[in-house]
Amino acid sequence: MPRFPAQPQKGFCDYFPEVLRVFRHVERQIHRTAALFGYEEYDGPTLEPLEIYAAKSGEELVREQAYVVRDKGGRELALRPEMTPTLARMVAQVQKSVPRPIRWYSIPTCFRFERPQRGRVREFGQANVDILGTASSDAELEIFSFIRHFMENLGANRDQYRIRYSSRRYLDALLAQVVGVPADRTVEVRKMIDRRDKLAPAEFEKWVRETFPEGPVADRVLRLHEFADPAAPPLPDVPAAFRESEGYRELVEFHDRVRQTGLDGVAVFDPTIVRGLDYYTGIVYEVHDVGTENRRALFGGGRYDNLLELFSNEPMTGTGFGMGILTVKLFLETYGLLPADLSSPPRAGAVYVACLSAAQRSYAFAVVERLRGRGVPCELDLDFAKLGRQLQRAEAKGYARVAIVGEDEARQGQVTLKTLAGGAQETVGLDDLPARLSRPER
Ligand code: HAM
């Protein structure tokens, strides 16, 4: 027999129970926050036609990152690299009947052929929270507030993360009227700015200077962060046309709304936020760790005005984010925010049942059946080892109490209940056992 590697493929991960406990902890906070804000859960297929990503998501996602399979009918399908086109497709089916705004969320598994690195793997869980059917920037403010509640529920404080936002329209005006990027190179520069987090600063600078060897464009691209406060007095060389542009006005207005709603401690304007996906049209945002340990975004999202037109004659705008469960796990680890009880399985109120010989196995089965019937979690040792060995196993698994079943106990319809810390023990009749276990151990 060939022996296969015990490790998964590069970029894919095996999730052992202790990791999954953390993922579920993060997901529970998404469900909890969604309930708090009135969002309903949806789900869609893992495989979708490749074209729906090719149409609006962008070349990088389709050409470089999509896992493509051909089905028996010869159709090209992608393992979903993201959820937003599926969401748009689903909303297109019900947009006439569902009251607006539509508030939906989902926690799909997505697939991308990315270079594996900290926080980036090839199969990942991504929470998606979106609000559709309203053009009001109050939708963005609600999404920011959702993020703040979610992060607070996880124990994070405002000094540990920032929601950084900008606007596609603002950036386009800035690039055209201030930086001096020719119209036919705007998309290229946007992509360049978006990649800055993926490169070391010196590498990024070298790339910018090589792309724009002549004129002041490279210097200005590298100084974009100087536009970090749109409401501050503009730099002396900023043309009036820029301040009168729709992009500038939209951003300043939004900036004010962020302040008015008290979100300004958490959300900050950052002109270098661009987002890699092509379908964004307005306000875009990312959540970043303020420290240096987790350089890549924890969340990314934005406003998409034209995505539904792929599936429907009736346009509908939306805004929302995707958040990597893994990236949030790394963030929580960085700041020591994981609850201690996640490090072992929850065993409160549970009992380990030790059975001393095969002759009592039927009685031991009756004991666990009775306990489970009364809602008491329990685990039965199955190999009749010496009692000391079974007690060790119970302790290693995190149990505080063991119900011991031997010959006498089986004959009298009892168990010997032992508390591992301290070793106190008592005899308890089977009928009384569930009630006894609901009281704290002695
Ligand atoms: P995205 O920026 O491509 O946006 O992904 C959002 C988040 O998903 C990232 O910030 C990261 O936390 C997580 N993520 C992305 N790629 C990986 C990976 N390879 N491994 C682990 N985590 C990853 C979108 O996907 C948009 N569809 C989000 C959206 C929803 N926009 C509007 N609504």
XYZ file of N, CA and C in Angstrom, residues 166-183 186-187 189-190 193 220 224 227 237-252 269 271 281-282:
138
model
N -12.444 55.170 2.383
C -12.241 56.188 1.368
C -13.394 56.052 0.385
N -13.238 56.639 -0.788
C -14.282 56.488 -1.788
C -13.614 56.357 -3.145
N -14.152 55.474 -3.960
C -13.611 55.276 -5.317
C -13.696 56.582 -6.109
N -14.838 57.285 -5.950
C -15.013 58.527 -6.719
C -14.024 59.591 -6.258
N -13.777 59.639 -4.934
C -12.813 60.599 -4.401
C -11.428 60.282 -4.953
N -11.058 59.026 -4.918
C -9.721 58.645 -5.363
C -9.535 58.959 -6.850
N -10.571 58.689 -7.640
C -10.441 58.963 -9.071
C -10.222 60.454 -9.316
N -10.973 61.287 -8.567
C -10.793 62.740 -8.712
C -9.394 63.135 -8.246
N -8.961 62.561 -7.155
C -7.628 62.881 -6.607
C -6.533 62.494 -7.609
N -6.652 61.316 -8.167
C -5.625 60.849 -9.099
C -5.607 61.711 -10.355
N -6.812 62.051 -10.856
C -6.872 62.813 -12.100
C -6.430 64.254 -11.886
N -6.955 64.888 -10.812
C -6.785 66.341 -10.692
C -5.635 66.765 -9.806
N -5.172 65.911 -8.932
C -4.095 66.317 -8.026
C -2.797 65.559 -8.350
N -2.902 64.263 -8.482
C -1.690 63.464 -8.715
C -1.238 63.563 -10.169
N -2.191 63.795 -11.078
C -1.820 63.955 -12.484
C -1.685 62.638 -13.230
N -2.499 61.657 -12.835
C -2.454 60.364 -13.525
C -3.321 60.456 -14.785
N -2.771 60.092 -15.950
C -3.592 60.131 -17.165
C -4.787 59.185 -17.034
N -5.927 59.564 -17.628
C -7.182 58.801 -17.454
C -6.999 57.316 -17.769
N -5.605 55.199 -14.690
C -6.217 55.270 -13.350
C -6.360 53.881 -12.724
N -6.875 52.932 -13.532
C -7.136 51.594 -12.974
C -5.827 50.950 -12.519
N -3.114 52.465 -11.496
C -2.609 53.096 -10.270
C -3.441 52.657 -9.059
N -4.749 52.566 -9.264
C -5.607 52.062 -8.175
C -5.118 50.711 -7.701
N -1.949 51.001 -5.695
C -2.146 51.481 -4.315
C -2.741 50.355 -3.462
N 3.921 61.891 -5.810
C 2.566 62.181 -5.300
C 1.842 60.902 -4.893
N 0.256 60.103 -0.927
C -1.221 60.125 -0.881
C -1.764 60.284 0.533
N -3.420 63.355 2.224
C -4.806 63.782 2.039
C -5.710 63.116 3.069
N -1.264 73.295 -3.252
C -1.299 73.088 -4.706
C -2.492 72.259 -5.180
N -3.551 72.176 -4.326
C -4.717 71.400 -4.735
C -5.637 72.266 -5.600
N -5.907 71.850 -6.834
C -6.755 72.689 -7.706
C -8.206 72.754 -7.215
N -8.844 73.889 -7.478
C -10.235 74.081 -7.032
C -11.147 73.030 -7.639
N -10.842 72.610 -8.864
C -11.705 71.625 -9.546
C -11.816 70.348 -8.723
N -10.754 70.022 -8.007
C -10.788 68.813 -7.184
C -11.781 68.982 -6.050
N -11.710 70.159 -5.391
C -12.617 70.388 -4.255
C -14.070 70.482 -4.703
N -14.265 70.806 -5.978
C -15.644 70.893 -6.469
C -16.140 69.572 -7.062
N -15.270 68.589 -7.097
C -15.674 67.321 -7.739
C -16.701 66.591 -6.871
N -17.486 65.743 -7.536
C -18.504 64.964 -6.831
C -17.843 64.051 -5.792
N -16.718 63.454 -6.176
C -16.005 62.530 -5.286
C -15.574 63.215 -4.003
N -15.035 64.429 -4.120
C -14.569 65.175 -2.949
C -15.752 65.520 -2.043
N -16.819 66.018 -2.684
C -17.979 66.438 -1.873
C -18.621 65.259 -1.150
N -18.738 64.140 -1.849
C -19.341 62.939 -1.248
C -18.528 62.498 -0.027
N -17.222 62.549 -0.184
C -16.357 62.078 0.897
C -16.417 62.991 2.122
N -16.407 64.318 1.863
C -16.458 65.261 2.983
C -17.781 65.105 3.742
N -10.688 58.269 7.897
C -10.506 58.394 6.453
C -9.061 58.060 6.096
N -6.964 57.846 2.404
C -7.063 57.896 0.933
C -6.365 56.738 0.236
N -18.068 51.030 -6.361
C -18.285 52.308 -7.054
C -18.206 53.508 -6.107
N -18.416 53.320 -4.823
C -18.494 54.476 -3.911
C -17.584 54.328 -2.717
